[in-house]
PDB file of N, CA, C and O in Angstrom:
ATOM      1  N   MET E 157       8.062   6.219 -13.170  1.00 60.00           N
ATOM      2  CA  MET E 157       8.999   7.316 -13.003  1.00 60.00           C
ATOM      3  C   MET E 157      10.408   6.743 -12.999  1.00 60.00           C
ATOM      4  O   MET E 157      10.686   5.750 -12.352  1.00 60.00           O
ATOM      5  N   ILE E 158      11.284   7.395 -13.746  1.00 74.00           N
ATOM      6  CA  ILE E 158      12.664   6.909 -13.827  1.00 74.00           C
ATOM      7  C   ILE E 158      13.526   7.551 -12.743  1.00 74.00           C
ATOM      8  O   ILE E 158      13.199   8.602 -12.201  1.00 74.00           O
ATOM      9  N   ILE E 159      14.632   6.900 -12.454  1.00 79.00           N
ATOM     10  CA  ILE E 159      15.524   7.342 -11.379  1.00 79.00           C
ATOM     11  C   ILE E 159      15.978   8.783 -11.562  1.00 79.00           C
ATOM     12  O   ILE E 159      16.032   9.552 -10.599  1.00 79.00           O
ATOM     13  N   ALA E 160      16.291   9.193 -12.774  1.00 81.00           N
ATOM     14  CA  ALA E 160      16.754  10.565 -13.011  1.00 81.00           C
ATOM     15  C   ALA E 160      15.702  11.580 -12.578  1.00 81.00           C
ATOM     16  O   ALA E 160      16.039  12.633 -12.012  1.00 81.00           O
ATOM     17  N   GLN E 161      14.437  11.279 -12.815  1.00 82.00           N
ATOM     18  CA  GLN E 161      13.364  12.182 -12.390  1.00 82.00           C
ATOM     19  C   GLN E 161      13.242  12.216 -10.873  1.00 82.00           C
ATOM     20  O   GLN E 161      12.987  13.266 -10.289  1.00 82.00           O
ATOM     21  N   ILE E 162      13.430  11.085 -10.253  1.00 84.00           N
ATOM     22  CA  ILE E 162      13.352  11.016  -8.790  1.00 84.00           C
ATOM     23  C   ILE E 162      14.494  11.820  -8.169  1.00 84.00           C
ATOM     24  O   ILE E 162      14.286  12.596  -7.242  1.00 84.00           O
ATOM     25  N   GLU E 163      15.687  11.643  -8.692  1.00 86.00           N
ATOM     26  CA  GLU E 163      16.861  12.314  -8.130  1.00 86.00           C
ATOM     27  C   GLU E 163      16.745  13.829  -8.175  1.00 86.00           C
ATOM     28  O   GLU E 163      17.279  14.516  -7.305  1.00 86.00           O
ATOM     29  N   THR E 164      16.042  14.360  -9.150  1.00 90.00           N
ATOM     30  CA  THR E 164      15.904  15.820  -9.236  1.00 90.00           C
ATOM     31  C   THR E 164      14.930  16.369  -8.203  1.00 90.00           C
ATOM     32  O   THR E 164      14.916  17.564  -7.960  1.00 90.00           O
ATOM     33  N   GLN E 165      14.135  15.496  -7.603  1.00 92.00           N
ATOM     34  CA  GLN E 165      13.122  15.949  -6.652  1.00 92.00           C
ATOM     35  C   GLN E 165      13.522  15.784  -5.187  1.00 92.00           C
ATOM     36  O   GLN E 165      12.889  16.355  -4.309  1.00 92.00           O
ATOM     37  N   ILE E 166      14.549  15.009  -4.927  1.00 92.00           N
ATOM     38  CA  ILE E 166      14.917  14.779  -3.530  1.00 92.00           C
ATOM     39  C   ILE E 166      16.036  15.728  -3.097  1.00 92.00           C
ATOM     40  O   ILE E 166      16.784  16.251  -3.912  1.00 92.00           O
ATOM     41  N   ARG E 167      16.103  15.963  -1.785  1.00 94.00           N
ATOM     42  CA  ARG E 167      17.150  16.806  -1.204  1.00 94.00           C
ATOM     43  C   ARG E 167      17.821  16.033  -0.081  1.00 94.00           C
ATOM     44  O   ARG E 167      17.175  15.250   0.617  1.00 94.00           O
ATOM     45  N   TYR E 168      19.089  16.261   0.063  1.00 93.00           N
ATOM     46  CA  TYR E 168      19.855  15.560   1.093  1.00 93.00           C
ATOM     47  C   TYR E 168      20.110  16.475   2.275  1.00 93.00           C
ATOM     48  O   TYR E 168      20.325  17.673   2.116  1.00 93.00           O
ATOM     49  N   VAL E 169      20.095  15.887   3.460  1.00 95.00           N
ATOM     50  CA  VAL E 169      20.403  16.608   4.695  1.00 95.00           C
ATOM     51  C   VAL E 169      21.766  16.109   5.159  1.00 95.00           C
ATOM     52  O   VAL E 169      22.033  14.906   5.172  1.00 95.00           O
ATOM     53  N   THR E 170      22.623  17.046   5.522  1.00 95.00           N
ATOM     54  CA  THR E 170      23.960  16.671   5.989  1.00 95.00           C
ATOM     55  C   THR E 170      24.180  17.166   7.415  1.00 95.00           C
ATOM     56  O   THR E 170      23.542  18.116   7.873  1.00 95.00           O
ATOM     57  N   ASN E 171      25.091  16.517   8.098  1.00 94.00           N
ATOM     58  CA  ASN E 171      25.441  16.956   9.449  1.00 94.00           C
ATOM     59  C   ASN E 171      26.556  18.001   9.369  1.00 94.00           C
ATOM     60  O   ASN E 171      26.969  18.396   8.276  1.00 94.00           O
ATOM     61  N   VAL E 172      27.075  18.431  10.506  1.00 95.00           N
ATOM     62  CA  VAL E 172      28.102  19.479  10.528  1.00 95.00           C
ATOM     63  C   VAL E 172      29.393  19.040   9.843  1.00 95.00           C
ATOM     64  O   VAL E 172      30.193  19.871   9.427  1.00 95.00           O
ATOM     65  N   ASN E 173      29.596  17.739   9.724  1.00 94.00           N
ATOM     66  CA  ASN E 173      30.791  17.213   9.057  1.00 94.00           C
ATOM     67  C   ASN E 173      30.587  17.056   7.550  1.00 94.00           C
ATOM     68  O   ASN E 173      31.474  16.573   6.851  1.00 94.00           O
ATOM     69  N   GLY E 174      29.409  17.424   7.071  1.00 93.00           N
ATOM     70  CA  GLY E 174      29.133  17.297   5.645  1.00 93.00           C
ATOM     71  C   GLY E 174      28.710  15.903   5.207  1.00 93.00           C
ATOM     72  O   GLY E 174      28.577  15.631   4.026  1.00 93.00           O
ATOM     73  N   GLU E 175      28.477  15.019   6.172  1.00 94.00           N
ATOM     74  CA  GLU E 175      28.041  13.656   5.861  1.00 94.00           C
ATOM     75  C   GLU E 175      26.537  13.618   5.661  1.00 94.00           C
ATOM     76  O   GLU E 175      25.787  14.210   6.443  1.00 94.00           O
ATOM     77  N   THR E 176      26.082  12.948   4.626  1.00 93.00           N
ATOM     78  CA  THR E 176      24.649  12.827   4.366  1.00 93.00           C
ATOM     79  C   THR E 176      24.013  11.972   5.459  1.00 93.00           C
ATOM     80  O   THR E 176      24.478  10.871   5.755  1.00 93.00           O
ATOM     81  N   THR E 177      22.965  12.515   6.066  1.00 94.00           N
ATOM     82  CA  THR E 177      22.296  11.795   7.154  1.00 94.00           C
ATOM     83  C   THR E 177      20.853  11.426   6.837  1.00 94.00           C
ATOM     84  O   THR E 177      20.339  10.453   7.356  1.00 94.00           O
ATOM     85  N   ASP E 178      20.211  12.212   5.990  1.00 94.00           N
ATOM     86  CA  ASP E 178      18.802  11.977   5.693  1.00 94.00           C
ATOM     87  C   ASP E 178      18.491  12.430   4.270  1.00 94.00           C
ATOM     88  O   ASP E 178      19.282  13.142   3.650  1.00 94.00           O
ATOM     89  N   VAL E 179      17.311  12.040   3.819  1.00 93.00           N
ATOM     90  CA  VAL E 179      16.838  12.450   2.506  1.00 93.00           C
ATOM     91  C   VAL E 179      15.441  13.021   2.669  1.00 93.00           C
ATOM     92  O   VAL E 179      14.594  12.439   3.349  1.00 93.00           O
ATOM     93  N   LEU E 180      15.196  14.159   2.051  1.00 95.00           N
ATOM     94  CA  LEU E 180      13.866  14.762   2.045  1.00 95.00           C
ATOM     95  C   LEU E 180      13.210  14.445   0.709  1.00 95.00           C
ATOM     96  O   LEU E 180      13.793  14.679  -0.350  1.00 95.00           O
ATOM     97  N   VAL E 181      12.016  13.888   0.787  1.00 94.00           N
ATOM     98  CA  VAL E 181      11.289  13.488  -0.416  1.00 94.00           C
ATOM     99  C   VAL E 181       9.934  14.184  -0.407  1.00 94.00           C
ATOM    100  O   VAL E 181       9.211  14.119   0.590  1.00 94.00           O
ATOM    101  N   PRO E 182       9.552  14.842  -1.497  1.00 93.00           N
ATOM    102  CA  PRO E 182       8.231  15.463  -1.555  1.00 93.00           C
ATOM    103  C   PRO E 182       7.133  14.415  -1.320  1.00 93.00           C
ATOM    104  O   PRO E 182       7.260  13.261  -1.755  1.00 93.00           O
ATOM    105  N   VAL E 183       6.081  14.816  -0.651  1.00 94.00           N
ATOM    106  CA  VAL E 183       5.007  13.896  -0.279  1.00 94.00           C
ATOM    107  C   VAL E 183       4.424  13.190  -1.509  1.00 94.00           C
ATOM    108  O   VAL E 183       4.204  11.978  -1.493  1.00 94.00           O
ATOM    109  N   GLU E 184       4.177  13.922  -2.575  1.00 91.00           N
ATOM    110  CA  GLU E 184       3.600  13.305  -3.775  1.00 91.00           C
ATOM    111  C   GLU E 184       4.502  12.195  -4.320  1.00 91.00           C
ATOM    112  O   GLU E 184       4.031  11.110  -4.674  1.00 91.00           O
ATOM    113  N   LEU E 185       5.802  12.454  -4.359  1.00 90.00           N
ATOM    114  CA  LEU E 185       6.746  11.444  -4.818  1.00 90.00           C
ATOM    115  C   LEU E 185       6.753  10.253  -3.863  1.00 90.00           C
ATOM    116  O   LEU E 185       6.760   9.104  -4.291  1.00 90.00           O
ATOM    117  N   TRP E 186       6.746  10.536  -2.569  1.00 88.00           N
ATOM    118  CA  TRP E 186       6.738   9.468  -1.557  1.00 88.00           C
ATOM    119  C   TRP E 186       5.520   8.568  -1.747  1.00 88.00           C
ATOM    120  O   TRP E 186       5.640   7.341  -1.722  1.00 88.00           O
ATOM    121  N   GLU E 187       4.361   9.151  -1.957  1.00 85.00           N
ATOM    122  CA  GLU E 187       3.139   8.366  -2.148  1.00 85.00           C
ATOM    123  C   GLU E 187       3.228   7.505  -3.405  1.00 85.00           C
ATOM    124  O   GLU E 187       2.798   6.351  -3.402  1.00 85.00           O
ATOM    125  N   GLN E 188       3.811   8.047  -4.469  1.00 83.00           N
ATOM    126  CA  GLN E 188       3.992   7.264  -5.697  1.00 83.00           C
ATOM    127  C   GLN E 188       4.938   6.093  -5.463  1.00 83.00           C
ATOM    128  O   GLN E 188       4.684   4.974  -5.906  1.00 83.00           O
ATOM    129  N   LEU E 189       6.015   6.360  -4.764  1.00 82.00           N
ATOM    130  CA  LEU E 189       6.984   5.298  -4.478  1.00 82.00           C
ATOM    131  C   LEU E 189       6.360   4.205  -3.609  1.00 82.00           C
ATOM    132  O   LEU E 189       6.524   3.017  -3.881  1.00 82.00           O
ATOM    133  N   MET E 190       5.638   4.608  -2.575  1.00 79.00           N
ATOM    134  CA  MET E 190       5.005   3.632  -1.694  1.00 79.00           C
ATOM    135  C   MET E 190       3.956   2.812  -2.437  1.00 79.00           C
ATOM    136  O   MET E 190       3.834   1.608  -2.238  1.00 79.00           O
ATOM    137  N   SER E 191       3.235   3.459  -3.312  1.00 76.00           N
ATOM    138  CA  SER E 191       2.222   2.748  -4.099  1.00 76.00           C
ATOM    139  C   SER E 191       2.869   1.693  -4.987  1.00 76.00           C
ATOM    140  O   SER E 191       2.391   0.569  -5.077  1.00 76.00           O
ATOM    141  N   SER E 192       3.969   2.050  -5.621  1.00 73.00           N
ATOM    142  CA  SER E 192       4.621   1.087  -6.512  1.00 73.00           C
ATOM    143  C   SER E 192       5.293  -0.035  -5.730  1.00 73.00           C
ATOM    144  O   SER E 192       5.324  -1.176  -6.186  1.00 73.00           O
ATOM    145  N   ILE E 193       5.795   0.271  -4.563  1.00 72.00           N
ATOM    146  CA  ILE E 193       6.434  -0.757  -3.738  1.00 72.00           C
ATOM    147  C   ILE E 193       5.395  -1.701  -3.148  1.00 72.00           C
ATOM    148  O   ILE E 193       5.609  -2.901  -3.067  1.00 72.00           O
ATOM    149  N   ASN E 194       4.260  -1.152  -2.750  1.00 67.00           N
ATOM    150  CA  ASN E 194       3.261  -1.934  -2.032  1.00 67.00           C
ATOM    151  C   ASN E 194       2.251  -2.649  -2.907  1.00 67.00           C
ATOM    152  O   ASN E 194       1.323  -3.243  -2.391  1.00 67.00           O
ATOM    153  N   SER E 195       2.395  -2.600  -4.218  1.00 67.00           N
ATOM    154  CA  SER E 195       1.447  -3.320  -5.058  1.00 67.00           C
ATOM    155  C   SER E 195       2.168  -4.204  -6.053  1.00 67.00           C
ATOM    156  O   SER E 195       3.302  -3.955  -6.425  1.00 67.00           O
ATOM    157  N   ASP E 196       1.473  -5.233  -6.446  1.00 65.00           N
ATOM    158  CA  ASP E 196       1.999  -6.179  -7.419  1.00 65.00           C
ATOM    159  C   ASP E 196       1.551  -5.730  -8.802  1.00 65.00           C
ATOM    160  O   ASP E 196       0.365  -5.528  -9.037  1.00 65.00           O
ATOM    161  N   ASN E 197       2.479  -5.564  -9.725  1.00 61.00           N
ATOM    162  CA  ASN E 197       2.135  -5.085 -11.060  1.00 61.00           C
ATOM    163  C   ASN E 197       1.252  -6.043 -11.834  1.00 61.00           C
ATOM    164  O   ASN E 197       0.494  -5.631 -12.702  1.00 61.00           O
ATOM    165  N   VAL E 198       1.324  -7.329 -11.544  1.00 63.00           N
ATOM    166  CA  VAL E 198       0.538  -8.316 -12.280  1.00 63.00           C
ATOM    167  C   VAL E 198      -0.882  -8.387 -11.745  1.00 63.00           C
ATOM    168  O   VAL E 198      -1.852  -8.254 -12.481  1.00 63.00           O
ATOM    169  N   SER E 199      -1.034  -8.589 -10.431  1.00 64.00           N
ATOM    170  CA  SER E 199      -2.368  -8.779  -9.857  1.00 64.00           C
ATOM    171  C   SER E 199      -3.024  -7.470  -9.448  1.00 64.00           C
ATOM    172  O   SER E 199      -4.244  -7.400  -9.347  1.00 64.00           O
ATOM    173  N   GLY E 200      -2.213  -6.447  -9.162  1.00 62.00           N
ATOM    174  CA  GLY E 200      -2.768  -5.191  -8.680  1.00 62.00           C
ATOM    175  C   GLY E 200      -3.036  -5.199  -7.181  1.00 62.00           C
ATOM    176  O   GLY E 200      -3.483  -4.208  -6.619  1.00 62.00           O
ATOM    177  N   LEU E 201      -2.767  -6.318  -6.536  1.00 65.00           N
ATOM    178  CA  LEU E 201      -2.989  -6.420  -5.097  1.00 65.00           C
ATOM    179  C   LEU E 201      -1.849  -5.770  -4.325  1.00 65.00           C
ATOM    180  O   LEU E 201      -0.721  -5.701  -4.800  1.00 65.00           O
ATOM    181  N   ALA E 202      -2.171  -5.322  -3.135  1.00 66.00           N
ATOM    182  CA  ALA E 202      -1.139  -4.788  -2.257  1.00 66.00           C
ATOM    183  C   ALA E 202      -0.197  -5.925  -1.864  1.00 66.00           C
ATOM    184  O   ALA E 202      -0.590  -7.098  -1.824  1.00 66.00           O
ATOM    185  N   TRP E 203       1.042  -5.578  -1.571  1.00 64.00           N
ATOM    186  CA  TRP E 203       2.040  -6.573  -1.191  1.00 64.00           C
ATOM    187  C   TRP E 203       1.548  -7.435  -0.044  1.00 64.00           C
ATOM    188  O   TRP E 203       1.684  -8.647  -0.064  1.00 64.00           O
ATOM    189  N   ILE E 204       0.949  -6.814   0.949  1.00 67.00           N
ATOM    190  CA  ILE E 204       0.489  -7.560   2.126  1.00 67.00           C
ATOM    191  C   ILE E 204      -0.568  -8.583   1.739  1.00 67.00           C
ATOM    192  O   ILE E 204      -0.614  -9.686   2.267  1.00 67.00           O
ATOM    193  N   ASP E 205      -1.432  -8.242   0.773  1.00 69.00           N
ATOM    194  CA  ASP E 205      -2.450  -9.188   0.321  1.00 69.00           C
ATOM    195  C   ASP E 205      -1.824 -10.355  -0.429  1.00 69.00           C
ATOM    196  O   ASP E 205      -2.296 -11.482  -0.341  1.00 69.00           O
ATOM    197  N   GLU E 206      -0.765 -10.077  -1.180  1.00 67.00           N
ATOM    198  CA  GLU E 206      -0.075 -11.141  -1.907  1.00 67.00           C
ATOM    199  C   GLU E 206       0.580 -12.132  -0.947  1.00 67.00           C
ATOM    200  O   GLU E 206       0.773 -13.289  -1.281  1.00 67.00           O
ATOM    201  N   GLN E 207       0.922 -11.667   0.254  1.00 72.00           N
ATOM    202  CA  GLN E 207       1.624 -12.509   1.216  1.00 72.00           C
ATOM    203  C   GLN E 207       0.684 -13.264   2.154  1.00 72.00           C
ATOM    204  O   GLN E 207       1.132 -14.079   2.951  1.00 72.00           O
ATOM    205  N   GLU E 208      -0.617 -12.986   2.071  1.00 78.00           N
ATOM    206  CA  GLU E 208      -1.569 -13.634   2.969  1.00 78.00           C
ATOM    207  C   GLU E 208      -1.622 -15.129   2.673  1.00 78.00           C
ATOM    208  O   GLU E 208      -1.730 -15.543   1.520  1.00 78.00           O
ATOM    209  N   PRO E 209      -1.557 -15.949   3.714  1.00 83.00           N
ATOM    210  CA  PRO E 209      -1.579 -17.397   3.505  1.00 83.00           C
ATOM    211  C   PRO E 209      -2.885 -17.844   2.833  1.00 83.00           C
ATOM    212  O   PRO E 209      -3.962 -17.316   3.125  1.00 83.00           O
ATOM    213  N   LYS E 210      -2.770 -18.819   1.946  1.00 85.00           N
ATOM    214  CA  LYS E 210      -3.943 -19.326   1.238  1.00 85.00           C
ATOM    215  C   LYS E 210      -5.001 -19.842   2.208  1.00 85.00           C
ATOM    216  O   LYS E 210      -6.196 -19.697   1.978  1.00 85.00           O
ATOM    217  N   ALA E 211      -4.554 -20.438   3.317  1.00 89.00           N
ATOM    218  CA  ALA E 211      -5.494 -20.949   4.307  1.00 89.00           C
ATOM    219  C   ALA E 211      -6.335 -19.816   4.900  1.00 89.00           C
ATOM    220  O   ALA E 211      -7.531 -19.981   5.141  1.00 89.00           O
ATOM    221  N   GLN E 212      -5.733 -18.656   5.106  1.00 87.00           N
ATOM    222  CA  GLN E 212      -6.467 -17.513   5.647  1.00 87.00           C
ATOM    223  C   GLN E 212      -7.454 -16.973   4.622  1.00 87.00           C
ATOM    224  O   GLN E 212      -8.577 -16.609   4.953  1.00 87.00           O
ATOM    225  N   ILE E 213      -7.040 -16.924   3.357  1.00 85.00           N
ATOM    226  CA  ILE E 213      -7.941 -16.469   2.296  1.00 85.00           C
ATOM    227  C   ILE E 213      -9.152 -17.393   2.221  1.00 85.00           C
ATOM    228  O   ILE E 213     -10.297 -16.936   2.151  1.00 85.00           O
ATOM    229  N   LEU E 214      -8.915 -18.707   2.263  1.00 90.00           N
ATOM    230  CA  LEU E 214     -10.004 -19.678   2.217  1.00 90.00           C
ATOM    231  C   LEU E 214     -10.912 -19.537   3.432  1.00 90.00           C
ATOM    232  O   LEU E 214     -12.145 -19.562   3.303  1.00 90.00           O
ATOM    233  N   ALA E 215     -10.334 -19.357   4.609  1.00 92.00           N
ATOM    234  CA  ALA E 215     -11.131 -19.195   5.833  1.00 92.00           C
ATOM    235  C   ALA E 215     -12.001 -17.947   5.753  1.00 92.00           C
ATOM    236  O   ALA E 215     -13.175 -17.969   6.140  1.00 92.00           O
ATOM    237  N   ASP E 216     -11.449 -16.853   5.235  1.00 88.00           N
ATOM    238  CA  ASP E 216     -12.219 -15.619   5.077  1.00 88.00           C
ATOM    239  C   ASP E 216     -13.371 -15.822   4.108  1.00 88.00           C
ATOM    240  O   ASP E 216     -14.494 -15.354   4.350  1.00 88.00           O
ATOM    241  N   LEU E 217     -13.109 -16.512   3.006  1.00 90.00           N
ATOM    242  CA  LEU E 217     -14.150 -16.776   2.020  1.00 90.00           C
ATOM    243  C   LEU E 217     -15.244 -17.661   2.612  1.00 90.00           C
ATOM    244  O   LEU E 217     -16.436 -17.391   2.435  1.00 90.00           O
ATOM    245  N   GLN E 218     -14.851 -18.695   3.328  1.00 94.00           N
ATOM    246  CA  GLN E 218     -15.834 -19.583   3.957  1.00 94.00           C
ATOM    247  C   GLN E 218     -16.694 -18.817   4.962  1.00 94.00           C
ATOM    248  O   GLN E 218     -17.912 -19.015   5.026  1.00 94.00           O
ATOM    249  N   GLU E 219     -16.085 -17.928   5.729  1.00 92.00           N
ATOM    250  CA  GLU E 219     -16.840 -17.124   6.698  1.00 92.00           C
ATOM    251  C   GLU E 219     -17.814 -16.201   5.982  1.00 92.00           C
ATOM    252  O   GLU E 219     -18.958 -16.023   6.411  1.00 92.00           O
ATOM    253  N   SER E 220     -17.388 -15.616   4.878  1.00 90.00           N
ATOM    254  CA  SER E 220     -18.266 -14.736   4.102  1.00 90.00           C
ATOM    255  C   SER E 220     -19.463 -15.503   3.552  1.00 90.00           C
ATOM    256  O   SER E 220     -20.594 -15.019   3.591  1.00 90.00           O
ATOM    257  N   VAL E 221     -19.219 -16.696   3.045  1.00 91.00           N
ATOM    258  CA  VAL E 221     -20.309 -17.529   2.518  1.00 91.00           C
ATOM    259  C   VAL E 221     -21.260 -17.909   3.646  1.00 91.00           C
ATOM    260  O   VAL E 221     -22.483 -17.867   3.476  1.00 91.00           O
ATOM    261  N   ARG E 222     -20.713 -18.260   4.794  1.00 92.00           N
ATOM    262  CA  ARG E 222     -21.557 -18.615   5.948  1.00 92.00           C
ATOM    263  C   ARG E 222     -22.437 -17.439   6.351  1.00 92.00           C
ATOM    264  O   ARG E 222     -23.636 -17.591   6.583  1.00 92.00           O
ATOM    265  N   GLN E 223     -21.858 -16.245   6.419  1.00 91.00           N
ATOM    266  CA  GLN E 223     -22.623 -15.062   6.795  1.00 91.00           C
ATOM    267  C   GLN E 223     -23.718 -14.763   5.775  1.00 91.00           C
ATOM    268  O   GLN E 223     -24.847 -14.430   6.148  1.00 91.00           O
ATOM    269  N   ALA E 224     -23.399 -14.901   4.503  1.00 89.00           N
ATOM    270  CA  ALA E 224     -24.392 -14.658   3.457  1.00 89.00           C
ATOM    271  C   ALA E 224     -25.536 -15.665   3.561  1.00 89.00           C
ATOM    272  O   ALA E 224     -26.704 -15.314   3.366  1.00 89.00           O
ATOM    273  N   ALA E 225     -25.216 -16.918   3.877  1.00 90.00           N
ATOM    274  CA  ALA E 225     -26.230 -17.971   3.961  1.00 90.00           C
ATOM    275  C   ALA E 225     -27.244 -17.713   5.071  1.00 90.00           C
ATOM    276  O   ALA E 225     -28.416 -18.080   4.948  1.00 90.00           O
ATOM    277  N   VAL E 226     -26.812 -17.044   6.134  1.00 92.00           N
ATOM    278  CA  VAL E 226     -27.725 -16.763   7.248  1.00 92.00           C
ATOM    279  C   VAL E 226     -28.251 -15.330   7.212  1.00 92.00           C
ATOM    280  O   VAL E 226     -28.863 -14.857   8.160  1.00 92.00           O
ATOM    281  N   GLY E 227     -27.983 -14.631   6.109  1.00 88.00           N
ATOM    282  CA  GLY E 227     -28.535 -13.289   5.933  1.00 88.00           C
ATOM    283  C   GLY E 227     -27.754 -12.171   6.591  1.00 88.00           C
ATOM    284  O   GLY E 227     -28.245 -11.054   6.712  1.00 88.00           O
ATOM    285  N   GLN E 228     -26.557 -12.449   7.027  1.00 86.00           N
ATOM    286  CA  GLN E 228     -25.719 -11.409   7.635  1.00 86.00           C
ATOM    287  C   GLN E 228     -24.944 -10.690   6.535  1.00 86.00           C
ATOM    288  O   GLN E 228     -23.755 -10.917   6.335  1.00 86.00           O
ATOM    289  N   THR E 229     -25.628  -9.829   5.830  1.00 84.00           N
ATOM    290  CA  THR E 229     -25.001  -9.111   4.729  1.00 84.00           C
ATOM    291  C   THR E 229     -25.023  -7.614   5.005  1.00 84.00           C
ATOM    292  O   THR E 229     -25.765  -7.141   5.863  1.00 84.00           O
ATOM    293  N   SER E 230     -24.241  -6.887   4.267  1.00 79.00           N
ATOM    294  CA  SER E 230     -24.173  -5.433   4.392  1.00 79.00           C
ATOM    295  C   SER E 230     -24.385  -4.816   3.025  1.00 79.00           C
ATOM    296  O   SER E 230     -23.946  -5.382   2.015  1.00 79.00           O
ATOM    297  N   PRO E 231     -25.008  -3.644   2.982  1.00 79.00           N
ATOM    298  CA  PRO E 231     -25.135  -2.957   1.699  1.00 79.00           C
ATOM    299  C   PRO E 231     -23.749  -2.607   1.151  1.00 79.00           C
ATOM    300  O   PRO E 231     -22.815  -2.320   1.904  1.00 79.00           O
ATOM    301  N   VAL E 232     -23.611  -2.633  -0.146  1.00 77.00           N
ATOM    302  CA  VAL E 232     -22.333  -2.320  -0.788  1.00 77.00           C
ATOM    303  C   VAL E 232     -21.851  -0.931  -0.389  1.00 77.00           C
ATOM    304  O   VAL E 232     -20.655  -0.708  -0.195  1.00 77.00           O
ATOM    305  N   SER E 233     -22.771   0.008  -0.213  1.00 78.00           N
ATOM    306  CA  SER E 233     -22.375   1.370   0.154  1.00 78.00           C
ATOM    307  C   SER E 233     -21.598   1.387   1.477  1.00 78.00           C
ATOM    308  O   SER E 233     -20.672   2.169   1.643  1.00 78.00           O
ATOM    309  N   GLU E 234     -21.951   0.501   2.414  1.00 77.00           N
ATOM    310  CA  GLU E 234     -21.219   0.428   3.679  1.00 77.00           C
ATOM    311  C   GLU E 234     -19.817  -0.133   3.469  1.00 77.00           C
ATOM    312  O   GLU E 234     -18.863   0.292   4.110  1.00 77.00           O
ATOM    313  N   LEU E 235     -19.698  -1.090   2.572  1.00 71.00           N
ATOM    314  CA  LEU E 235     -18.387  -1.671   2.297  1.00 71.00           C
ATOM    315  C   LEU E 235     -17.447  -0.633   1.698  1.00 71.00           C
ATOM    316  O   LEU E 235     -16.268  -0.573   2.038  1.00 71.00           O
ATOM    317  N   TRP E 236     -17.967   0.214   0.809  1.00 73.00           N
ATOM    318  CA  TRP E 236     -17.154   1.254   0.194  1.00 73.00           C
ATOM    319  C   TRP E 236     -16.711   2.288   1.211  1.00 73.00           C
ATOM    320  O   TRP E 236     -15.636   2.859   1.086  1.00 73.00           O
ATOM    321  N   GLU E 237     -17.522   2.538   2.236  1.00 74.00           N
ATOM    322  CA  GLU E 237     -17.145   3.503   3.283  1.00 74.00           C
ATOM    323  C   GLU E 237     -15.851   3.071   3.972  1.00 74.00           C
ATOM    324  O   GLU E 237     -14.981   3.885   4.251  1.00 74.00           O
ATOM    325  N   ASP E 238     -15.717   1.773   4.226  1.00 64.00           N
ATOM    326  CA  ASP E 238     -14.502   1.263   4.876  1.00 64.00           C
ATOM    327  C   ASP E 238     -13.291   1.422   3.973  1.00 64.00           C
ATOM    328  O   ASP E 238     -12.186   1.687   4.427  1.00 64.00           O
ATOM    329  N   ILE E 239     -13.464   1.272   2.672  1.00 67.00           N
ATOM    330  CA  ILE E 239     -12.363   1.376   1.730  1.00 67.00           C
ATOM    331  C   ILE E 239     -11.906   2.814   1.590  1.00 67.00           C
ATOM    332  O   ILE E 239     -10.712   3.095   1.511  1.00 67.00           O
ATOM    333  N   LYS E 240     -12.838   3.750   1.595  1.00 58.00           N
ATOM    334  CA  LYS E 240     -12.510   5.156   1.423  1.00 58.00           C
ATOM    335  C   LYS E 240     -11.791   5.747   2.619  1.00 58.00           C
ATOM    336  O   LYS E 240     -11.075   6.723   2.503  1.00 58.00           O
ATOM    337  N   ALA E 241     -11.980   5.148   3.780  1.00 50.00           N
ATOM    338  CA  ALA E 241     -11.408   5.709   5.016  1.00 50.00           C
ATOM    339  C   ALA E 241      -9.922   5.635   5.068  1.00 50.00           C
ATOM    340  O   ALA E 241      -9.220   5.041   4.401  1.00 50.00           O
TER     341      ALA E 241
END
């Protein structure tokens, strides 16, 4: 979405002196903006995931492998339930 399209959808709130104090943004536009801000265009990962330390990613992977080795697994359907929530 280009800036001109965004500008036509937002409304400004002013105080009694006519000074702009806030901006009203439609929820759909807000969700689109947050989605684009919070994801990396190259990897598709959320910003927070891109910032996770490599050591933590490795530790999580090692824990997952350990759990799988001892049979502590979950059906895929349960994993999707957490994502949908």
